[in-house]
Every structure is written in structure tokens, then in C-alpha cells.
XYZ file of C-alpha atoms in Angstrom:
654
model
C 1.267 34.213 6.072
C 4.292 35.123 6.183
C 6.204 31.687 5.077
C 8.100 29.776 7.489
C 10.848 27.158 7.191
C 9.546 23.604 8.474
C 11.747 20.606 10.061
C 11.572 17.135 10.515
C 9.762 15.919 13.478
C 12.035 12.214 13.461
C 13.322 10.530 10.739
C 11.864 7.216 11.888
C 12.036 3.059 10.686
C 10.024 2.797 7.624
C 7.796 -0.229 10.266
C 7.858 2.008 12.571
C 6.042 4.395 10.765
C 4.106 1.906 9.176
C 2.848 1.135 13.018
C 1.513 4.220 14.092
C 0.070 4.959 11.659
C -2.181 1.319 12.024
C -2.220 2.440 15.783
C -3.996 5.453 14.903
C -6.352 4.075 12.229
C -6.497 0.372 14.530
C -7.739 3.361 18.097
C -10.994 4.180 16.035
C -11.481 1.059 13.904
C -10.427 1.763 10.587
C -7.769 -1.019 10.343
C -9.862 -2.886 8.714
C -11.441 -4.253 5.962
C -14.307 -1.454 4.699
C -17.213 -1.578 4.517
C -19.046 -3.644 1.832
C -21.517 -3.142 -1.142
C -23.246 -5.271 -3.543
C -22.102 -5.301 -7.395
C -23.257 -6.725 -10.349
C -21.441 -9.382 -11.317
C -20.659 -7.647 -14.582
C -18.985 -4.974 -12.899
C -17.212 -7.293 -9.878
C -14.095 -8.292 -12.149
C -10.570 -7.083 -9.786
C -13.099 -6.241 -6.326
C -12.542 -8.183 -3.396
C -15.671 -9.831 -2.107
C -16.274 -9.510 0.968
C -18.253 -12.387 2.130
C -18.147 -16.282 1.103
C -20.607 -16.847 -1.461
C -22.533 -19.882 -1.080
C -24.040 -21.964 -3.781
C -28.059 -20.961 -3.923
C -28.415 -24.028 -6.457
C -26.996 -27.187 -7.915
C -24.616 -26.805 -11.461
C -25.861 -28.535 -12.997
C -28.961 -28.959 -11.722
C -29.982 -31.991 -12.884
C -29.067 -34.673 -14.761
C -27.227 -34.088 -18.458
C -25.786 -35.381 -21.107
C -22.250 -34.837 -21.955
C -22.614 -36.140 -25.555
C -24.465 -36.024 -28.307
C -25.889 -39.271 -28.984
C -28.516 -42.230 -26.981
C -29.934 -42.326 -23.006
C -30.332 -45.741 -22.500
C -30.033 -48.293 -18.827
C -26.239 -49.187 -18.598
C -27.235 -53.068 -17.533
C -28.753 -53.025 -20.893
C -26.209 -53.034 -22.833
C -24.029 -55.439 -20.692
C -22.563 -58.359 -23.191
C -22.721 -56.876 -26.266
C -19.073 -57.319 -28.665
C -17.684 -56.685 -31.725
C -18.670 -60.561 -32.028
C -21.935 -60.029 -30.702
C -23.910 -56.599 -30.923
C -26.739 -55.739 -28.639
C -29.601 -54.507 -30.623
C -31.636 -51.339 -28.642
C -35.230 -50.418 -29.478
C -35.472 -46.305 -30.714
C -37.831 -44.200 -28.661
C -39.034 -41.214 -28.524
C -40.788 -40.387 -25.547
C -41.543 -41.898 -21.350
C -44.509 -44.122 -22.208
C -41.767 -45.312 -25.680
C -39.000 -46.555 -23.045
C -41.492 -47.959 -20.861
C -42.813 -50.666 -23.370
C -39.674 -50.922 -25.058
C -36.881 -53.637 -23.464
C -34.122 -51.972 -24.357
C -34.861 -48.366 -24.788
C -32.424 -45.591 -26.700
C -33.705 -42.118 -26.500
C -31.606 -39.844 -28.914
C -29.874 -36.375 -26.133
C -27.932 -33.249 -27.755
C -25.237 -32.672 -24.931
C -26.689 -30.696 -21.897
C -29.935 -31.947 -22.746
C -31.880 -33.288 -18.982
C -31.074 -37.668 -18.623
C -34.536 -39.058 -19.205
C -34.952 -40.066 -15.391
C -34.922 -43.748 -16.718
C -32.297 -43.646 -17.774
C -28.257 -43.358 -17.093
C -26.049 -43.492 -19.269
C -25.460 -42.009 -23.067
C -23.985 -43.687 -25.435
C -21.627 -41.301 -28.192
C -23.292 -40.761 -31.302
C -20.817 -42.256 -33.472
C -20.483 -45.855 -31.413
C -24.109 -46.493 -32.562
C -24.731 -48.039 -35.910
C -28.845 -47.797 -37.391
C -30.840 -50.541 -37.510
C -34.494 -51.261 -39.060
C -34.960 -47.481 -40.713
C -33.687 -46.200 -38.172
C -36.301 -48.162 -35.831
C -33.214 -49.428 -34.048
C -29.227 -49.550 -33.028
C -26.724 -52.098 -32.817
C -24.130 -51.671 -30.657
C -20.910 -53.114 -30.086
C -19.760 -52.215 -26.634
C -20.794 -51.475 -23.280
C -21.766 -48.646 -21.339
C -20.882 -47.768 -17.179
C -23.180 -46.362 -15.412
C -23.087 -42.541 -15.296
C -20.389 -42.865 -18.779
C -21.630 -39.657 -19.805
C -23.646 -37.755 -17.896
C -23.110 -35.157 -16.109
C -24.438 -36.177 -12.127
C -26.846 -33.344 -10.958
C -24.301 -31.255 -8.259
C -21.465 -32.826 -10.605
C -19.109 -29.546 -10.715
C -21.211 -27.449 -6.670
C -24.463 -28.387 -4.964
C -27.115 -26.398 -3.318
C -25.411 -24.379 0.139
C -21.417 -25.856 -1.023
C -18.896 -22.985 -0.714
C -18.388 -21.683 -3.907
C -16.203 -18.096 -2.780
C -14.379 -17.650 0.600
C -14.527 -14.059 2.045
C -11.165 -11.698 0.822
C -11.171 -13.230 -2.415
C -9.789 -10.973 -5.082
C -12.650 -12.081 -8.551
C -11.160 -12.914 -11.161
C -12.894 -14.066 -14.895
C -13.682 -17.516 -14.079
C -14.840 -16.704 -10.291
C -17.556 -14.910 -12.609
C -18.891 -17.482 -14.394
C -18.713 -19.939 -10.726
C -21.093 -17.451 -8.942
C -24.062 -17.100 -11.545
C -23.376 -21.088 -12.001
C -24.373 -20.584 -8.851
C -27.203 -18.867 -8.995
C -26.053 -15.336 -7.705
C -26.680 -12.259 -10.050
C -24.548 -10.083 -8.110
C -21.440 -10.303 -5.021
C -21.284 -8.494 -2.418
C -17.931 -7.396 -2.336
C -15.589 -4.938 -0.467
C -15.951 -0.807 -1.205
C -13.912 0.471 -3.118
C -11.474 3.488 -0.952
C -11.793 6.841 -2.135
C -9.017 8.244 -2.260
C -8.715 11.906 -3.393
C -5.066 13.520 -4.500
C -4.280 16.841 -4.031
C -1.468 18.628 -6.203
C 0.356 21.402 -4.233
C 2.521 24.008 -5.543
C 2.520 27.471 -7.736
C 4.874 26.499 -9.575
C 2.905 23.637 -11.216
C 0.743 23.183 -14.761
C -1.655 21.527 -16.142
C -0.819 18.617 -19.374
C -2.854 20.562 -21.289
C -0.583 24.461 -20.626
C 2.683 21.734 -21.524
C 3.010 23.824 -24.940
C 3.861 27.239 -23.495
C 5.750 26.946 -20.727
C 7.962 29.455 -18.974
C 11.108 29.042 -16.509
C 10.423 27.630 -13.284
C 6.640 26.027 -15.301
C 6.605 22.549 -13.574
C 3.842 20.255 -15.595
C 2.375 18.401 -12.314
C 2.655 14.305 -13.506
C 2.391 12.974 -10.282
C -1.198 12.908 -9.473
C -1.191 11.032 -12.896
C 0.892 8.332 -11.053
C -0.822 7.945 -8.251
C -4.224 7.818 -9.326
C -3.605 5.337 -11.705
C -1.375 4.198 -8.595
C -4.657 3.958 -6.525
C -6.942 2.806 -8.952
C -4.103 -0.203 -10.121
C -4.661 -1.227 -6.006
C -8.192 -1.324 -6.304
C -9.124 2.315 -5.328
C -11.240 4.748 -6.570
C -8.910 8.158 -6.740
C -9.892 11.408 -7.341
C -7.430 13.758 -8.749
C -8.581 17.290 -6.625
C -7.164 20.770 -8.273
C -3.490 22.585 -8.537
C -3.910 24.657 -5.311
C -0.857 27.139 -4.647
C 1.612 27.401 -1.977
C -0.990 29.187 0.153
C -1.624 28.207 3.448
C -5.053 28.651 3.980
C -5.805 27.260 0.826
C -4.098 24.340 1.445
C -5.798 23.521 4.620
C -9.432 24.385 3.191
C -8.233 21.622 0.439
C -6.792 18.705 3.126
C -10.003 20.088 5.594
C -12.641 19.575 3.311
C -11.412 16.258 0.847
C -11.430 14.414 4.878
C -14.905 15.357 5.076
C -15.373 13.406 2.105
C -12.694 10.549 1.284
C -11.645 7.434 3.297
C -7.876 9.177 2.027
C -6.884 11.931 0.909
C -2.508 12.354 -0.248
C -1.211 15.815 -0.625
C 1.921 16.516 -2.563
C 4.440 18.235 -2.081
C 4.453 20.390 0.666
C 6.346 17.888 2.595
C 10.260 18.336 2.978
C 11.515 21.836 5.061
C 11.656 24.153 2.117
C 9.250 27.496 3.873
C 6.565 27.527 0.973
C 6.034 23.370 2.348
C 2.974 23.725 4.707
C 1.427 19.853 4.675
C 2.845 19.570 8.666
C 1.443 22.551 10.063
C -1.806 22.369 8.442
C -1.944 18.186 9.553
C -1.441 20.028 12.657
C -3.468 22.448 12.938
C -6.171 20.532 11.733
C -5.981 17.549 13.268
C -2.584 15.330 14.437
C 0.927 14.526 12.845
C 1.679 11.344 13.331
C 5.309 10.650 11.546
C 6.782 13.302 9.360
C 10.494 12.490 7.635
C 10.911 8.378 7.447
C 14.787 6.314 7.232
C 13.585 5.740 3.369
C 15.285 6.641 0.045
C 13.584 8.050 -2.075
C 11.523 9.599 -0.198
C 12.889 10.381 3.048
C 9.632 13.510 3.677
C 6.479 11.759 4.192
C 3.990 12.742 6.301
C 1.480 10.949 8.407
C -1.254 11.220 9.423
C -4.889 12.336 10.532
C -7.515 14.413 10.005
C -10.458 13.355 12.069
C -10.569 9.898 11.550
C -9.496 10.344 8.179
C -5.757 9.744 7.241
C -3.860 11.443 5.993
C -0.277 11.373 3.865
C 2.095 14.078 2.095
C 3.276 12.281 -0.746
C 7.189 14.421 -0.827
C 6.819 15.673 -4.535
C 9.815 14.777 -6.744
C 7.923 11.842 -8.786
C 10.334 9.097 -8.034
C 9.735 9.440 -4.502
C 5.845 10.597 -4.810
C 6.049 6.601 -6.512
C 8.130 4.912 -4.213
C 5.764 6.001 -1.172
C 2.453 4.660 -2.960
C 4.250 0.993 -3.771
C 5.565 1.681 0.060
C 2.379 3.424 2.352
C -1.016 4.015 0.168
C -0.896 0.175 -1.160
C -0.557 -1.621 1.959
C -3.141 0.464 3.279
C -5.567 0.158 0.376
C -4.701 -4.021 0.388
C -5.688 -4.125 5.072
C -9.254 -1.803 3.761
C -9.534 -4.481 0.933
C -9.525 -7.482 3.233
C -6.811 -8.792 1.028
C -2.292 -9.437 1.455
C -0.865 -6.518 -0.064
C 1.053 -7.298 -3.805
C 3.963 -9.590 -3.135
C 6.042 -9.056 -6.213
C 8.141 -11.797 -7.589
C 11.738 -11.601 -6.529
C 15.177 -12.772 -8.644
C 18.589 -13.196 -7.613
C 21.138 -11.201 -9.699
C 24.710 -9.888 -9.289
C 25.319 -6.197 -9.602
C 26.975 -4.798 -12.358
C 28.485 -1.404 -10.424
C 29.817 -0.184 -7.024
C 26.614 0.984 -4.556
C 27.241 3.853 -1.714
C 23.945 4.388 0.080
C 22.801 6.819 3.256
C 23.986 3.772 6.297
C 20.953 5.794 8.551
C 18.394 4.708 5.738
C 16.780 2.051 3.902
C 17.579 2.866 -0.205
C 14.859 1.357 -2.156
C 16.880 0.728 -5.874
C 15.600 1.403 -9.044
C 18.381 -1.522 -11.809
C 17.331 -2.938 -15.052
C 17.884 -7.036 -14.883
C 19.045 -8.874 -17.773
C 20.265 -12.317 -17.763
C 24.799 -13.160 -19.185
C 25.199 -15.802 -20.109
C 24.035 -17.864 -16.407
C 24.215 -15.584 -14.860
C 21.228 -12.825 -13.928
C 22.711 -9.094 -13.927
C 21.450 -6.247 -11.532
C 22.442 -2.938 -13.295
C 21.829 0.572 -11.758
C 19.470 3.366 -12.485
C 20.191 6.547 -12.204
C 18.762 7.574 -8.176
C 17.937 10.825 -8.320
C 14.264 11.514 -7.237
C 13.472 13.790 -10.097
C 14.337 11.051 -12.132
C 11.631 10.037 -13.938
C 13.026 7.854 -16.614
C 14.437 5.986 -14.293
C 10.520 5.161 -12.941
C 9.503 3.657 -16.781
C 13.281 1.587 -17.106
C 13.541 0.079 -14.261
C 12.424 -3.766 -14.210
C 12.652 -3.624 -10.158
C 14.178 -2.861 -6.930
C 16.949 -3.430 -4.546
C 16.962 -2.562 -0.808
C 20.061 -1.817 0.737
C 18.912 -1.621 4.427
C 19.962 1.197 6.984
C 23.638 0.921 8.413
C 24.483 -0.698 5.421
C 27.303 1.237 3.527
C 25.799 0.286 -0.154
C 27.054 -2.947 -2.735
C 29.426 -4.047 -4.067
C 30.537 -4.972 -8.072
C 29.550 -8.663 -7.697
C 27.749 -9.124 -4.729
C 24.365 -11.013 -4.510
C 21.196 -8.749 -4.285
C 17.626 -9.903 -4.400
C 15.424 -7.325 -7.231
C 11.988 -7.444 -6.349
C 10.405 -7.436 -9.977
C 8.257 -4.955 -11.231
C 8.496 -7.038 -14.652
C 8.261 -10.608 -15.082
C 10.915 -13.499 -14.845
C 10.202 -14.766 -18.218
C 10.675 -10.734 -19.821
C 14.113 -11.272 -18.186
C 15.975 -13.755 -20.008
C 14.221 -11.771 -23.230
C 16.117 -9.130 -22.059
C 19.787 -8.015 -24.909
C 22.365 -5.561 -22.256
C 24.152 -3.339 -23.649
C 26.524 -1.719 -21.478
C 28.544 1.280 -22.683
C 29.182 4.027 -25.154
C 25.585 6.577 -24.925
C 24.370 6.740 -29.027
C 21.318 7.629 -30.135
C 20.287 4.991 -32.837
C 20.089 2.742 -29.288
C 16.958 3.907 -28.553
C 15.773 4.256 -32.419
C 17.601 0.326 -32.284
C 15.263 -0.603 -29.089
C 11.771 0.875 -30.359
C 12.382 -1.224 -33.699
C 13.351 -3.850 -31.482
C 10.339 -4.601 -29.997
C 7.690 -3.640 -32.944
C 9.629 -6.424 -34.779
C 10.045 -8.698 -31.283
C 7.353 -7.202 -29.222
C 9.145 -10.514 -26.062
C 12.626 -9.135 -26.088
C 13.561 -5.743 -25.262
C 16.929 -4.339 -25.205
C 17.925 -2.439 -22.339
C 20.830 0.856 -22.172
C 22.826 1.964 -19.011
C 25.313 4.870 -20.305
C 29.261 3.871 -18.792
C 30.539 5.187 -21.470
C 33.087 2.565 -23.421
C 35.823 1.927 -21.273
C 33.131 0.555 -18.731
C 30.962 -1.651 -21.544
C 34.228 -3.192 -22.618
C 35.234 -3.302 -18.675
C 31.548 -5.084 -18.647
C 31.603 -7.412 -21.157
C 35.023 -8.670 -19.227
C 33.318 -9.117 -16.115
C 30.367 -11.537 -17.984
C 28.019 -8.247 -17.167
C 26.203 -7.983 -20.797
C 25.900 -8.797 -24.283
C 26.701 -5.974 -26.437
C 29.412 -2.704 -25.416
C 28.588 0.182 -27.381
C 32.122 2.145 -28.536
C 34.221 4.623 -30.126
C 37.613 4.841 -29.022
C 40.206 6.755 -31.534
C 43.439 5.532 -31.384
C 45.401 8.384 -31.798
C 48.469 6.423 -32.946
C 47.570 4.401 -35.467
C 44.557 5.984 -35.915
C 41.775 3.378 -35.642
C 38.612 2.477 -34.104
C 38.325 -0.033 -30.640
C 40.183 -2.619 -32.160
C 43.181 -1.596 -29.850
C 41.149 -0.975 -26.366
C 39.298 -4.668 -27.126
C 42.926 -6.115 -27.068
C 43.994 -4.954 -24.030
C 40.624 -4.828 -21.845
C 39.063 -8.065 -23.409
C 42.398 -10.321 -24.035
C 41.176 -14.174 -24.713
C 37.724 -13.036 -25.200
C 36.756 -13.768 -28.593
C 34.210 -10.755 -29.707
C 33.308 -9.853 -33.182
C 32.903 -5.467 -33.630
C 29.745 -5.081 -35.792
C 30.140 -1.067 -37.204
C 25.848 0.422 -36.310
C 26.235 3.929 -38.177
C 29.277 6.950 -38.111
C 28.524 10.009 -36.969
C 30.273 13.209 -36.225
C 31.496 14.747 -33.169
C 31.608 18.285 -32.505
C 31.373 21.174 -29.885
C 27.618 21.493 -29.353
C 26.682 25.179 -28.345
C 24.642 27.886 -27.866
C 22.224 29.254 -30.350
C 24.125 32.011 -32.481
C 26.916 31.172 -30.790
C 27.607 33.819 -29.583
C 30.959 33.688 -28.034
C 31.976 33.101 -31.698
C 33.510 29.296 -30.402
C 35.292 27.600 -33.101
C 37.153 24.421 -32.130
C 38.529 23.643 -28.905
C 41.591 25.941 -28.629
C 38.923 28.566 -27.766
C 37.894 26.789 -24.429
C 40.569 28.358 -22.367
C 39.044 31.832 -23.155
C 38.138 32.989 -19.672
C 34.562 33.664 -20.687
C 34.296 30.189 -21.229
C 32.528 27.346 -19.650
C 32.396 23.701 -20.097
C 30.473 20.989 -20.556
C 32.134 17.426 -20.289
C 31.916 13.730 -20.245
C 32.607 11.006 -17.797
C 35.876 9.416 -17.492
C 36.264 6.051 -19.895
C 34.087 7.526 -22.877
C 35.050 8.213 -26.171
C 34.089 10.706 -26.623
C 35.960 11.708 -23.633
C 39.086 10.926 -25.182
C 38.224 12.431 -28.738
C 38.710 15.795 -26.635
C 41.512 14.630 -24.521
C 43.170 13.329 -28.073
C 42.356 16.689 -29.229
C 43.333 18.849 -26.829
C 47.244 16.688 -26.721
C 48.062 17.870 -30.353
C 47.009 21.846 -29.257
C 49.173 21.313 -26.435
C 46.623 22.104 -24.070
C 46.246 21.464 -20.673
C 42.611 20.224 -19.253
C 43.309 22.603 -15.934
C 43.379 25.699 -18.331
C 38.884 24.584 -19.584
C 37.024 25.771 -17.069
C 34.152 23.226 -16.620
C 36.431 20.348 -17.672
C 35.954 18.284 -14.084
C 32.173 19.063 -14.838
C 31.042 15.719 -16.159
C 27.518 14.884 -17.924
C 26.815 10.654 -18.684
C 25.229 11.216 -22.628
C 24.682 13.721 -25.453
C 21.622 14.863 -24.765
C 22.801 15.535 -21.272
C 25.634 17.494 -22.465
C 23.536 19.714 -25.236
C 20.881 20.095 -22.349
C 23.413 21.612 -20.321
C 24.792 24.544 -22.701
C 20.883 24.754 -23.178
C 19.937 25.345 -19.818
C 22.016 28.327 -19.114
C 25.514 25.952 -17.400
C 27.754 25.185 -19.475
C 28.262 27.078 -23.015
C 29.634 24.580 -24.956
C 30.855 20.753 -24.661
C 31.350 17.813 -26.775
C 28.624 15.771 -28.397
C 27.366 15.008 -31.985
C 25.241 16.660 -34.227
C 22.305 14.999 -33.447
C 22.228 16.310 -29.883
C 22.596 19.795 -30.558
C 20.350 19.794 -33.462
C 17.229 18.317 -30.807
C 17.040 20.842 -29.131
C 18.200 23.886 -31.540
C 21.492 23.975 -30.548
C 24.479 25.648 -33.030
C 27.281 23.495 -33.253
C 31.143 22.883 -34.739
C 32.198 19.461 -36.294
C 35.808 17.979 -35.043
C 35.638 14.674 -36.554
C 34.251 11.678 -37.847
C 33.381 8.580 -36.437
C 32.874 4.887 -36.019
C 30.419 3.623 -33.560
C 30.587 -0.524 -33.047
C 29.359 -2.298 -31.303
C 31.108 -5.243 -29.815
C 29.871 -8.615 -29.003
C 31.171 -11.649 -27.877
C 31.464 -14.534 -30.285
C 29.564 -17.314 -27.806
C 26.898 -13.805 -27.617
C 26.424 -13.047 -31.757
C 25.746 -16.533 -32.024
C 22.452 -16.876 -30.199
C 18.890 -16.111 -30.794
C 18.901 -13.756 -28.592
C 20.525 -10.981 -30.573
C 19.309 -12.530 -33.918
C 16.373 -10.224 -34.002
C 18.496 -7.176 -33.112
C 21.593 -8.015 -35.574
C 18.685 -8.371 -39.104
C 17.758 -5.279 -37.369
C 20.978 -3.354 -39.326
C 19.950 -4.575 -42.587
C 16.698 -3.056 -41.733
C 15.836 -0.468 -44.786
C 12.654 1.529 -42.803
C 15.914 1.225 -39.318
C 18.541 2.379 -42.380
C 16.247 5.827 -43.203
C 15.490 6.225 -39.526
C 19.053 5.970 -38.167
C 19.754 7.869 -41.359
C 17.534 10.878 -41.092
C 19.195 11.955 -37.986
C 21.699 14.950 -38.359
C 25.239 13.930 -38.907
C 25.016 10.550 -38.885
C 25.918 8.002 -41.334
C 24.320 4.508 -42.085
C 26.493 3.262 -44.423
C 29.553 1.377 -43.004
C 25.695 0.046 -40.621
C 26.134 -4.078 -40.631
C 30.001 -4.249 -41.604
C 31.535 -6.756 -39.658
C 34.733 -7.016 -38.321
C 36.789 -9.338 -36.197
C 40.300 -8.622 -34.123
């Protein structure tokens, strides 16, 4: 079949898209909870009850002793005092109790109470007399003291659990105590996940990737989401970009499963077939929803089975799961959709948003002083790392122009609120040792986290000024004095008491393609007509280092092709060179070696952690600072090419 470019049928609001799917399911009677099945209690954890659970037996189903001691009649103990003890007769059988005037029968915890007794005296509150034939007590007991009366926990026919209840470990015990060995629960919806794309390869083939190959990972994420939300996922084999093959796979899955997820092929490219497949097999309800990321979502019906076309970019795919798949599974399972914990926070920088769409912005969150700070992560739909690093989501509504720095926002958390209070927020220059620092911190203090945002050294100092970070990473060279960081601290943080703690010394230079095919030897070669450069962002220490070097050589930045092409990390610069986007860029030696690239050293520099004194002495940062003297951490950093750990931990007070 000759490829044709498809177009969006609509670009409708999220609520309307959900309503169309709900109406289509309601018309065929599939919008409500699904059918039920009986499962053993050992298999019931995390399932949802399909009907009420009524007690079959009382718990306990007999009057039971609640203590080790002696069963007695409470009236026989009346009048006992320290100065006037009462004697009881020890009996072993009911017949003996009938003959004794004040019987006391030995019982252990959980033993049935003798029919004549209505209280228990704890064993430590009696004194044996007459060789054990009798007991003395020096205090009375009340009726039913230390006795678990029949039905104390639950009475036969009493409601134990309602329908639509998510079963917890303690619930299983309650069901068992009420006399049931199984429970009727909602049947788990069976969900097929069909990855499509001729470019896809399995993760097992990752060792032999070729240009153009894409590791298929979305089905792993989608299936894990479905399982977490109570469904039963099945990952089907990858289907190439072939209309008939995709149509066959979707048709079969629609017969065999409750829900079909077709991953990729939902956009408007010549090989995006999902919308046409659904149209030919059934009814296309929605193609294009006003959300970002996740704009090209497809909703449709094939027979009585809903089919969702999930965008291929990882962030879009994950978000589609959260906003469409989870609420549908919740409905079928008879439970409420997940309502994440929320926290009010201050957004740390300006965010521009498309006015026609609801945007779901991923952020990291930390508490700095008295404020909770939300820092936006990279917004690309294909940035899988943003899924891992995100602490939560900020929803930017349609028709707004975005967010301003300092604006209050509501964050829907992926983590527990208490995690936020134990988060160290580092904003500033990127350095590869920050990842090592985060890992070592997590191992030493599992309840603490380090999050870092790469906005450049100057951006980090500005974040400290705004009280949006605990620590800023900086390597700013003052060309007049040759001093690192201190002159800039004075400039950007007037009146703020800070401490500078050296993290590392490191080597900066030109990152070059393997073998240095263009024979580049220094910054003077960047003006050559055959050289394409990749730069760091404004405000970064690396950018300033380059500008100082160009100034010394009398080179105008405008003469360098690619000077305005900016990346935010050393590894991103190295990746641009390795991927052929540029011939060279400025960065650290470790980044070059990480991607097997060549390197021409230009300067050795000092990278400091700039810390306001109020945070420097806080318990939050103490574990992080102690790592700077940890031999294992220093060895790990020292193993990185071009890093010098000898100055690590040096304290500089301005």
C-alpha cells in the first residue's frame, strides 16, 4: 500500500475526549465495573471486591480468655483487698467447679472460657496457697474482664467489607476471620499492548544497534502501568509499519482482550496507520487531543473493544497512560481514579506554554527554607530521563500563556510529601560528579535525595539569590584576577553569607571527533570555514571560559559557525559531536572519554559548591558534605578522566 499522510480529525479538549470514549462504552454497557471472579485469599491482595463480604461466623465464635491466668466468677472476687485477701479453689473440670464455693480454673490466652465463668484473673495477680490447691487474690475483677466475648470482633451476618474495596493485607485477615477462604473480586481487565514501527528493535538487540534503530521501551512502561493500576497486560510482538499487518494485529487483539493499546503510528506521518486501521475496523472517536505532551492520541472502538492509539514518544506514551488508561481501568474495577498527593510550590523559572493545549509539565520539587520550589525539567516528548527525575506534574491550563518565575503552582506528586523535605536542591553548572554524589548519598542516606538542574553557573548563583536552591555549582573564572567564583559571588549575592566548598579540579578543552579528522589544535581553529562548533548556554562557566579564550586571541564570536548552537551539559556537547551534529565543542575530558572522542586540553579549573551559610550548617546537607571526605567517593571521582580530587572539600569563606 502506498503511504499517505493522515491528518488530525480534531484537536479537542481533554474532557470532551474522555466523554466521547465514555459515551461509546456506555452505549454497549461496558462503561461500568467488569464481571467478577472468585479468588483465594492468598491471591486477593490488591484486588477490588465485586460484592460485599458478610461474616459467615462470629469472631471469636466462642467466649475466649484474653490472658494467661484463672477463669472465675466475678462475684466470687468481690471484697478482696490487700489486707483482706479472698481464697479461691483451683479446679480442673466443670464437675469440680460445681462443688467448689469459689472455683478458679487455669486458662491460657485464647482458651474457651468455662461455661460457669465470666472473668479472668491474670496469673501474676494470684498467690498459690495450700500447695497449689488454692489461690489468694487481693483485688476484685469486673465481669468479663480479660475475656474476649463471642462476636467481640464481628458477629455472623455483619458487614465485613463493602463492594469496590481495594484489598489490603489486613483485609485478608478480616475475611478469613469471618469464615471465608475466598472472595469475589473484579476481574482484571486484559490489556494488549501492540508496539508498531519498522525502526523498533528489542532491548535484547541493543548491543548491536545500527543508525536508525530505536529500542522498543514503551510497551514495557505501558504494561507496567497497566499492572500497577490493576489490569493484566500482554506485550505482543513488534509489528512493522505495514497497514495490513497492523490491521490484522489490532483486529485479533480486539477479539481477545478488553482494551487494546497501539503504540506509535498515531501522528500524521506517511507511515502512521493507527487512525486508518481503527476507522476500517470500527469507529474512530478522537484523533488529536489538546494536551502536551501526548497531542496525537487516538481513541476508537473496534466492535465492543476500546482501542487507544498511544503516541510513540516515551513521555507522551506515559502521560497517555496516566490521563486515559488509568481512569478507564479504575472505572472497570469499580474504584476511584488515583488522586495523587498535592503540594503548593513556587515555580523557579519562566515557562512559556502553547495557549491552545493543557500542558503537563514535569518538575523536580524540594523545600528550600520556608518555601517549596518546583524546577521544570526538559519538556521534550522523547526525553525519557525526565520521567525518571520528575517528582510531580504541574498542569498548565489551556489558554494561559505559561508560568512566571515565583508564581505559585499546584504539584501533583509522584513521590510522598515527606520525600520533598529530605531533598537537596542543586542548581547551577553541570558536572558529571553530581550524579556520583547523588548515588553515594542515596546509598549512605536512603531517605535523602539530591536533585540537580543545569542552568549554568550564573543561573545557579541567581537561584541562590532567589532562595530557590540549597547549593549552586559554579566554575566562573574572573579573567582580571585569575580567581574562580569569588568575584561573581560578590557580584550576584551581595549581602548573602556563603561558603564555597571545592568539589573538584577538572580539565576543560575541545571535544573532537574520534581521530581529530580536521586536525583542530585550539580555539583559533574554530574560525575555519570547514569547522562547525557546538557551544554551551549563556551564563555557564564553560561558555565564559570560551569567551575569555576568544578575547585573548582577538577572535570575534560571530566568526565561529555554531557559536549560537547551545547545549546544557558536557555530555550533551559530546553527544552532538559523536552524532555528527558538530565537529567540536568545549567540555570536560571525562565527557569526551565517555563517548570515545578525542580531546585537546585548554585549561584546568576549579569547580565549587556555593552554599548559603544558613544551609551549610543544616542537618540536611551534613551527609552530603561528609561524602567529600569519603575515600570511596573520592576514588570514584578520581577515576574519571581529567578530574583532580586533591582540592575536594577545601572550604573558602569570602
